[in-house]
Every structure is written in structure tokens, then in C-alpha cells.
Amino acid sequence: MKDKILGIFPLDWRYDITSLPYVRSVLKSRWVPFLIIVFNLFFFTIILMAGVVGGVSAGNYNFAIMFVWILWWVMLMLVFVPFFSRIWCSTCPLPAFGEWIQRLGFLKVRNKLFGLNRKWPKQLKNMWLMNFLFLGTTYTTGFLTTRPIATFILLMAIILGSVVLSTVFERRSFCLYCCPVSGFQGLYSNIAMTEIRCKDPEVCRNHNVSTRAKALGCDYQQRDCVRGNENGYACPWLEVPFNQNRRNTYCGMCFECFKTCPYDNMAFNLRPPATDLVLDKKRGLDEAWKAFMMLGIAIFFFLIMQGPFGFLKDWANAKTLAGYLSYISVHSTFNLLIFPGIFFVFSYASHALGRTELPLKRVFINFSYTLVPLGLMAWIAFSVGIIFANGSYLIHVISDPFGWGWNLLGTANFPWTPFMTGMVPYMQIGGLLLGLALSLDIGFKIARQTFKNRDEAVMGFYPIAAFLTVTTMFLMWLFTG
Amino acid sequence: MKNGKLILLIIIFVLLTSLSLTLAQPEAPREREITIEAYKFAYNPEIIEVNQGDKVTIRFISTDVHHGLYIDGYELKTDAIPGHEGEITFVANKTGKFTMRCSVTCGAFHPYMISYLKVKPDYRLFGSILLALILFLSSIVLMVRKER
Amino acid sequence: MQKKQIVEIIAGLMIITATAGAIAGTFLYEDMLNNERKTIVILALALEFGNWSPPEIKLVEGEPVRLKIRNTDTVTHGFAVPELGIGIDEPVEIKAGHVAKIDITPTKKGTFLYVCTVWCSKQHPKMVGRIIISEK
Ligand code: SF4
Ligand code: SF4
Ligand code: SF4
Ligand SMILES: [Cu+2]
Ligand SMILES: [Cu+2]
């Protein structure tokens, strides 16, 4: 197929980073990503400590707030997810304790995991729980980003939750189905410019389980990367690593499959952006709603944190109970019902114009993935507006993380200095337009997948393209006009 | 398909004419004095609008604690405590929306204490909407052409 | 087998260093800084959030101390002891999240008021505390 993303990058273009020298041996070492996890653990220890001792209410002058919500969050949106998929999850220290308990060790391989190893309930094997947990977390955004102790509570909840769930459920069930930051990383990593896939599907097909099993004298049912072996664990994220038709969404990039594959057949690929969105596999309403909610939440966050309306801030800050409840209800209704409702009208139009025999639900779900590039760009635009204006706080808190009067790097008295704020709107517009271009391009490809012939696809594409364009214009007006 | 083309042309025409309305010629530049009141955690008025070339004087008043006012893009700054006003005078020669933010830590929501300065006409918004429209139209044209 | 166990132990030690070690390290460093001179920590908080804490500081005449004023509030505060001439010629302004260190050796005995010098809330004028300096 000679399909191209944005007419530039061929869909099937890949470059295997592990073909560079050393990269593969690094990824195959059991010290990777362990060492990075330990490093991040150190950082998060300081963050947690700063959340408790670093000042009662000095929101923007707190190490925990600054590093979690200004640096980490912005890095996720700006760098990690768009370029490296779920690379954060590979180095995340939060569920590490749970995992070490399951493994009863740090580096050794012991494929019988400690704990009850229950299967996650089938009805919950989707994003809904994460959607609601994330929505719930956004109710407290006013506290999370201004009260250090709230950040401490959230992070501790994630750590304790992962420890408890790891002892009850198998492998990384917590990360797959509960972590509030997992859902959006999964959804937006569809866009990522890297992926972990097998190098040569032919090798996997010929990876004859039974011969090898016979040679070893045991009855293996599955291939090494699925089952685990003496060099590494079975995929902790319950993926089938050699499946070529999977998306980045549920691969936590833990690199275990690099360690287990006896044929060195796993690859860490560079690829064109957004290719996963074209893959017509396992699309679902849960991910569709994630896409709606993320875009809606970006709009609300912008209004609260970068908008001029005092009453909204008082709502989110829970100045009065009534205000806080109005915030929760308006926020939830918009993100769960109104915004998806508007999109439904457009997909209804698309369904009617395109005259497809497919059920309306399919059309709705398929096209909802066009919101992913635009949604990520909306978050990038939001993040850019925060980091350039308030990034200078980082320079202060890194010298005095607990507000105890330290001056580690000599920058404790660095004043608040907004940086390049005149350029921010242009970056936001550029990002949003790029998002629109990608969204339109993906929409176009999805239309051809969804409708029988091209005539119908064109007709069915009109309403969706109009929706995407109007949404982009609205966002550009909101952010910069 | 002929019908489709006609509809498309009409849509383009309507969009372009309505869009150009946003660039309507503003009044001649003049002097303006605007009073902004700051309170935890917003400003009153929330948005101020001026025209390009206006000589703007902002009287800055705080009604509760020490607040500041920093104008993005213009990079101007003032602050006020109750009883002591601040003042900024400038010529609004850059157009578009500029965020004005509090520059003195004043409470939990201080980083979110924001108001807007809008200098009309907003060429930037006009241009970005035009670009979005071009993207929209070209994606459709590309799709229709590929079909042949 | 032996080697594998050693590796596990090294990994475990690394984790302990990164967590418990980091916490212990920060407290030790803080202690070390405070040992340079007798240090008294004062929290600066607007009246609504609890005022100066502690509201009363006891010093001894002739004994050098360091006052470490931590502003854990969200607004700027100031510090002055007018009768002792502290913070008068050089105003001490402490921004939110910042810390001011003032080294003094009291020479006068008696009870003195220490005050906030920055308009920090509607109740700012009431933001005062007491320094009691006793004889050696
Ligand atoms: S899913 Fe959440 S807890 Fe799990 S690794 Fe990713 S960020 Fe960390
Ligand atoms: S172990 Fe390697 S070769 Fe075998 S199926 Fe997995 S990736 Fe393919
Ligand atoms: S083992 Fe599973 S989660 Fe880890 S990198 Fe491979 S496919 Fe992804
Ligand atoms: Cu303010
Ligand atoms: Cu004060």
C-alpha cells in the first residue's frame, strides 16, 4: 500500500532503532529500565516529601507541584507521548513496588508471580474505569495544582493502589485498567512516532513452540515472549508482543519482550506519526469517550487556569460548596454528554450522507479516533501556555525543594520570569493547525475504510471534516483570540 | 457531483465574506484610560479591548492584597496594594490577544489569576482561521480528486 | 547463583538509597545547616492561616542566634523588630515559599514586638509577635 500520512510519510515506513550498535544489548539488559526507575524513585521521593513538608499552601512555590504538574505533565504531553509513546510507563516508579512484590525480587527472573494473580474482571477490561477515575481526578484539579498535600495524596493513592491490586490481580492490571494517567497516554500514544513490534513476522510464525518444547523436554503452550522464560518475564501488560496488528495503547514499553525473544526479533521502531489510528482493530466506545473527554477537559482546564473568569476559578477552588458542585456537574455533563452528543450529530450526518450499511455506532466509533491528533495538540497548546509563563518557578524550587532556605544550585532567589510569552500564541496556532491537518488526514483514511466506495467516503467525510475544522477554529479562538 | 461543487463554492464565498468582517476597520487611534481592579483571583473587567494605535493608560487597583499585572507580549509590569495604585501607559501597536497575569504571589490560585488584553483588529486570528479553512478545503479537494 | 544474589542485594540497596537514603540525607543536610549557629525557625503566615508561629520567641542576651523565617504562605510577608533596628534600614521582604535568615546577637533585654512589614491581607496590621530577651 502506498498510503501516506500527510502525503509525506509512507504508512509502512519503519526504522529500527535497535539496529544501531549497543541499543539492543542495552534494552536486553535487566538493568534497563531498572536503573531509570530507581532514579525516578529518588525524584518522586523528594516530590512526596516536598508535598508534606514543603510549605502549607504555597502552591506555585512548591517542588511537588512544580515538578509534577509543570514539568512532568508538560513533558508527557509535549515529548514523551508524541515521540516515545508510553516510554514514561517503562520508567515509572509508582507501580514499581507492586511489581517487585509480585516478582519477589528486582532483577532476577522468576516467572511464577507472587500474589493471587486473579484475572481482571471481564466487564472492566476496557477504559471506562480509567475514564471515570480520570474525570474524578479532574474534579480536584484546583487543589492538585495548588495544594502540595493534594498531590502527595494522589501519588500515594497510585502507589498504594498499585501495591494492593498487584497482589490480587495478575501482572500490571493496575496500570492497564486503573491508573488515572494511563488512559490518555494509551490513547495519545496512537500518534507516537515510535513503537515496539516484532521485526519479522515470518520468524514469529516459524518460532515453533512444540519443537523447542520437545527439545527442552517440557510442554510449552506459548511462545517465549508471551509465556516468559529464564531471561525475562511474560509481557506484564498482557500484550501479545509479536502481534503486528496491535496498537501502542496497551504496551507499557517495559522491554521484557526484548529480553525473552530467543531470536532477537523485537524491534523498537521509528515510524510516521498517527499510524495506529488507521488500524481498524479493537476500536471501541471506551476509547472514543476517552478522546471526547480529553478534548473537553483541555477546554475546561484552559478556562480555569488560563481564562479570565473569576467565577470559574472560585468554582474549581471550592470557594462555596454550591459553586464546586456546579463545577462538577457542568464539567461532567459537558465531557460525558454534550460534547459526544455534538459529535454524534455530525457522525449521524456522515452516516446518512455516506449511505453505508454499517451500523451508525461503527461510524461514530471509527470517526471518534480523528479527534486524537487534535486532542493531543489542544493539550500541547494548553501546556505551552503554562510552561513558558510559569516554568521559571522550577529554577527556584530546584535549589530549595522544601522551602527550608536551602540554596543547592544558587538559584533560590531566581524571580518569576515569564519567558517568550509573546510567541506562545503562535506556537499554539501552529500546533493546532498541525493537529487539524493530521486529524483531517486520518479522517480521510478512516472514511475510506468505513464506507464501501469512494463516492460514499467523500460524502461521509464532509461532516466530519467540518466538525474537525470548526473545533480547531474554536480552539484557536479560545487560546489566542 | 455538479451540485456538490456549487454548494462548496457557496460555502467558500460565505465563509470568506463573513471572515473578512472580523477585520473591520477600527476607529481612529485615541487615548484611553482603563481602570482594572484586582481581587483574589481575577480582574475586573475580565477582558479589555482597545484598537491598534490607541494610547492606553491602565490604572491598576487592588481591592484585597498585593497583586501585580504583567502583560504578555508587551512585557510590561505594574503592581498595587490597597491604597497604592499602579499604572502602565503604552501604545497598543501589537495586535491580537495578550494574556495579563498576576506577577505577585497572592494566594493559592495566583498562577491562574489572568485577564486578557485584546488589541483589534486581530490579524492573527483572521490568519489562523483562514489557514484552517484552507486545510479543510484542500483536504476535500484532494479527496475528491483522488476519487477520479 | 551466588552472583545473582549479590546483584539482587545491590539492586535493593540502590532502592533503599533512593528512598530512605534520600529522606535521611535531606534531614541530615538540614541539621548540618542549622548547626552552624543556634537557629530558631519562625513560620510567617497571614492571620487567617495562623499568624506568626511561634508567636513568642525567647532569646538570651549576648547569645548569637539565627532567625530563620520561613514563608510557607501564599503571599509575601516582611519581618522587622523596630525597637531592635532589625529590618528597618534594610527591609526584609520574604516572598511566598522563600526563607529569610537573620543573624543577631541580642544586646538589650526586655520584650519587643516583631511585625510583618508587607501588606499581606486585610488583617495585616495585626500580624505581630513578641521577642522576649532575658538576662544571661
Ligand atoms: S500506567 Fe500509570 S502507574 Fe502504570 S506505569 Fe504508566 S503512569 Fe505509571
Ligand atoms: S519470542 Fe520472538 S520470535 Fe517468538 S513469537 Fe515472540 S517475538 Fe516472535
Ligand atoms: S513485553 Fe509487552 S508491554 Fe513490554 S514492551 Fe513488550 S509488548 Fe510492550
Ligand atoms: Cu494576584
Ligand atoms: Cu504578613
PDB file of N, CA and C in Angstrom, chain A residues 11-40:
ATOM      1  N   LEU A  11       2.931   5.028   5.072  1.00  0.00           N
ATOM      2  CA  LEU A  11       2.389   4.419   6.283  1.00  0.00           C
ATOM      3  C   LEU A  11       3.273   3.305   6.831  1.00  0.00           C
ATOM      4  N   ASP A  12       3.927   2.579   5.933  1.00  0.00           N
ATOM      5  CA  ASP A  12       4.656   1.418   6.435  1.00  0.00           C
ATOM      6  C   ASP A  12       6.157   1.678   6.568  1.00  0.00           C
ATOM      7  N   TRP A  13       6.537   2.942   6.560  1.00  0.00           N
ATOM      8  CA  TRP A  13       7.952   3.246   6.751  1.00  0.00           C
ATOM      9  C   TRP A  13       8.349   2.962   8.198  1.00  0.00           C
ATOM     10  N   ARG A  14       9.464   2.249   8.391  1.00  0.00           N
ATOM     11  CA  ARG A  14       9.926   1.952   9.741  1.00  0.00           C
ATOM     12  C   ARG A  14      11.438   2.052   9.779  1.00  0.00           C
ATOM     13  N   TYR A  15      11.969   2.501  10.913  1.00  0.00           N
ATOM     14  CA  TYR A  15      13.401   2.414  11.104  1.00  0.00           C
ATOM     15  C   TYR A  15      13.651   1.819  12.481  1.00  0.00           C
ATOM     16  N   ASP A  16      14.345   0.692  12.516  1.00  0.00           N
ATOM     17  CA  ASP A  16      14.553   0.006  13.787  1.00  0.00           C
ATOM     18  C   ASP A  16      15.719   0.631  14.546  1.00  0.00           C
ATOM     19  N   ILE A  17      15.393   1.288  15.663  1.00  0.00           N
ATOM     20  CA  ILE A  17      16.442   1.951  16.447  1.00  0.00           C
ATOM     21  C   ILE A  17      17.436   0.929  16.992  1.00  0.00           C
ATOM     22  N   THR A  18      16.969  -0.295  17.245  1.00  0.00           N
ATOM     23  CA  THR A  18      17.886  -1.288  17.815  1.00  0.00           C
ATOM     24  C   THR A  18      18.893  -1.788  16.784  1.00  0.00           C
ATOM     25  N   SER A  19      18.768  -1.340  15.543  1.00  0.00           N
ATOM     26  CA  SER A  19      19.791  -1.732  14.584  1.00  0.00           C
ATOM     27  C   SER A  19      21.054  -0.887  14.762  1.00  0.00           C
ATOM     28  N   LEU A  20      20.934   0.186  15.547  1.00  0.00           N
ATOM     29  CA  LEU A  20      22.135   0.942  15.896  1.00  0.00           C
ATOM     30  C   LEU A  20      22.957   0.109  16.877  1.00  0.00           C
ATOM     31  N   PRO A  21      24.267   0.310  16.899  1.00  0.00           N
ATOM     32  CA  PRO A  21      25.074  -0.507  17.820  1.00  0.00           C
ATOM     33  C   PRO A  21      24.683  -0.255  19.275  1.00  0.00           C
ATOM     34  N   TYR A  22      24.849  -1.203  20.105  1.00  0.00           N
ATOM     35  CA  TYR A  22      24.634  -1.152  21.560  1.00  0.00           C
ATOM     36  C   TYR A  22      23.171  -1.083  21.996  1.00  0.00           C
ATOM     37  N   VAL A  23      22.297  -0.478  21.163  1.00  0.00           N
ATOM     38  CA  VAL A  23      20.942  -0.239  21.660  1.00  0.00           C
ATOM     39  C   VAL A  23      20.274  -1.544  22.083  1.00  0.00           C
ATOM     40  N   ARG A  24      20.402  -2.555  21.252  1.00  0.00           N
ATOM     41  CA  ARG A  24      19.731  -3.799  21.593  1.00  0.00           C
ATOM     42  C   ARG A  24      20.299  -4.418  22.868  1.00  0.00           C
ATOM     43  N   SER A  25      21.613  -4.396  22.994  1.00  0.00           N
ATOM     44  CA  SER A  25      22.168  -5.020  24.200  1.00  0.00           C
ATOM     45  C   SER A  25      21.774  -4.224  25.447  1.00  0.00           C
ATOM     46  N   VAL A  26      21.632  -2.899  25.295  1.00  0.00           N
ATOM     47  CA  VAL A  26      21.164  -2.109  26.439  1.00  0.00           C
ATOM     48  C   VAL A  26      19.743  -2.523  26.805  1.00  0.00           C
ATOM     49  N   LEU A  27      18.880  -2.620  25.787  1.00  0.00           N
ATOM     50  CA  LEU A  27      17.487  -2.958  26.071  1.00  0.00           C
ATOM     51  C   LEU A  27      17.346  -4.383  26.594  1.00  0.00           C
ATOM     52  N   LYS A  28      18.291  -5.238  26.254  1.00  0.00           N
ATOM     53  CA  LYS A  28      18.205  -6.618  26.711  1.00  0.00           C
ATOM     54  C   LYS A  28      18.730  -6.796  28.120  1.00  0.00           C
ATOM     55  N   SER A  29      19.427  -5.786  28.612  1.00  0.00           N
ATOM     56  CA  SER A  29      19.972  -5.908  29.962  1.00  0.00           C
ATOM     57  C   SER A  29      18.848  -5.770  30.986  1.00  0.00           C
ATOM     58  N   ARG A  30      18.944  -6.541  32.052  1.00  0.00           N
ATOM     59  CA  ARG A  30      17.910  -6.448  33.081  1.00  0.00           C
ATOM     60  C   ARG A  30      18.055  -5.160  33.897  1.00  0.00           C
ATOM     61  N   TRP A  31      19.175  -4.473  33.752  1.00  0.00           N
ATOM     62  CA  TRP A  31      19.335  -3.197  34.462  1.00  0.00           C
ATOM     63  C   TRP A  31      18.522  -2.087  33.812  1.00  0.00           C
ATOM     64  N   VAL A  32      18.029  -2.362  32.605  1.00  0.00           N
ATOM     65  CA  VAL A  32      17.181  -1.379  31.912  1.00  0.00           C
ATOM     66  C   VAL A  32      15.770  -1.945  31.877  1.00  0.00           C
ATOM     67  N   PRO A  33      14.784  -1.236  32.284  1.00  0.00           N
ATOM     68  CA  PRO A  33      14.801   0.154  32.765  1.00  0.00           C
ATOM     69  C   PRO A  33      14.967   0.288  34.270  1.00  0.00           C
ATOM     70  N   PHE A  34      15.447  -0.770  34.950  1.00  0.00           N
ATOM     71  CA  PHE A  34      15.528  -0.716  36.419  1.00  0.00           C
ATOM     72  C   PHE A  34      16.261   0.524  36.928  1.00  0.00           C
ATOM     73  N   LEU A  35      17.404   0.837  36.327  1.00  0.00           N
ATOM     74  CA  LEU A  35      18.196   1.971  36.822  1.00  0.00           C
ATOM     75  C   LEU A  35      17.433   3.285  36.698  1.00  0.00           C
ATOM     76  N   ILE A  36      16.711   3.430  35.586  1.00  0.00           N
ATOM     77  CA  ILE A  36      15.964   4.677  35.408  1.00  0.00           C
ATOM     78  C   ILE A  36      14.819   4.734  36.413  1.00  0.00           C
ATOM     79  N   ILE A  37      14.226   3.582  36.698  1.00  0.00           N
ATOM     80  CA  ILE A  37      13.161   3.558  37.700  1.00  0.00           C
ATOM     81  C   ILE A  37      13.711   4.008  39.048  1.00  0.00           C
ATOM     82  N   VAL A  38      14.899   3.520  39.396  1.00  0.00           N
ATOM     83  CA  VAL A  38      15.482   3.916  40.683  1.00  0.00           C
ATOM     84  C   VAL A  38      15.751   5.413  40.706  1.00  0.00           C
ATOM     85  N   PHE A  39      16.235   5.934  39.588  1.00  0.00           N
ATOM     86  CA  PHE A  39      16.489   7.374  39.518  1.00  0.00           C
ATOM     87  C   PHE A  39      15.178   8.154  39.711  1.00  0.00           C
ATOM     88  N   ASN A  40      14.137   7.714  39.006  1.00  0.00           N
ATOM     89  CA  ASN A  40      12.855   8.400  39.149  1.00  0.00           C
ATOM     90  C   ASN A  40      12.265   8.220  40.543  1.00  0.00           C
TER      91      ASN A  40
END
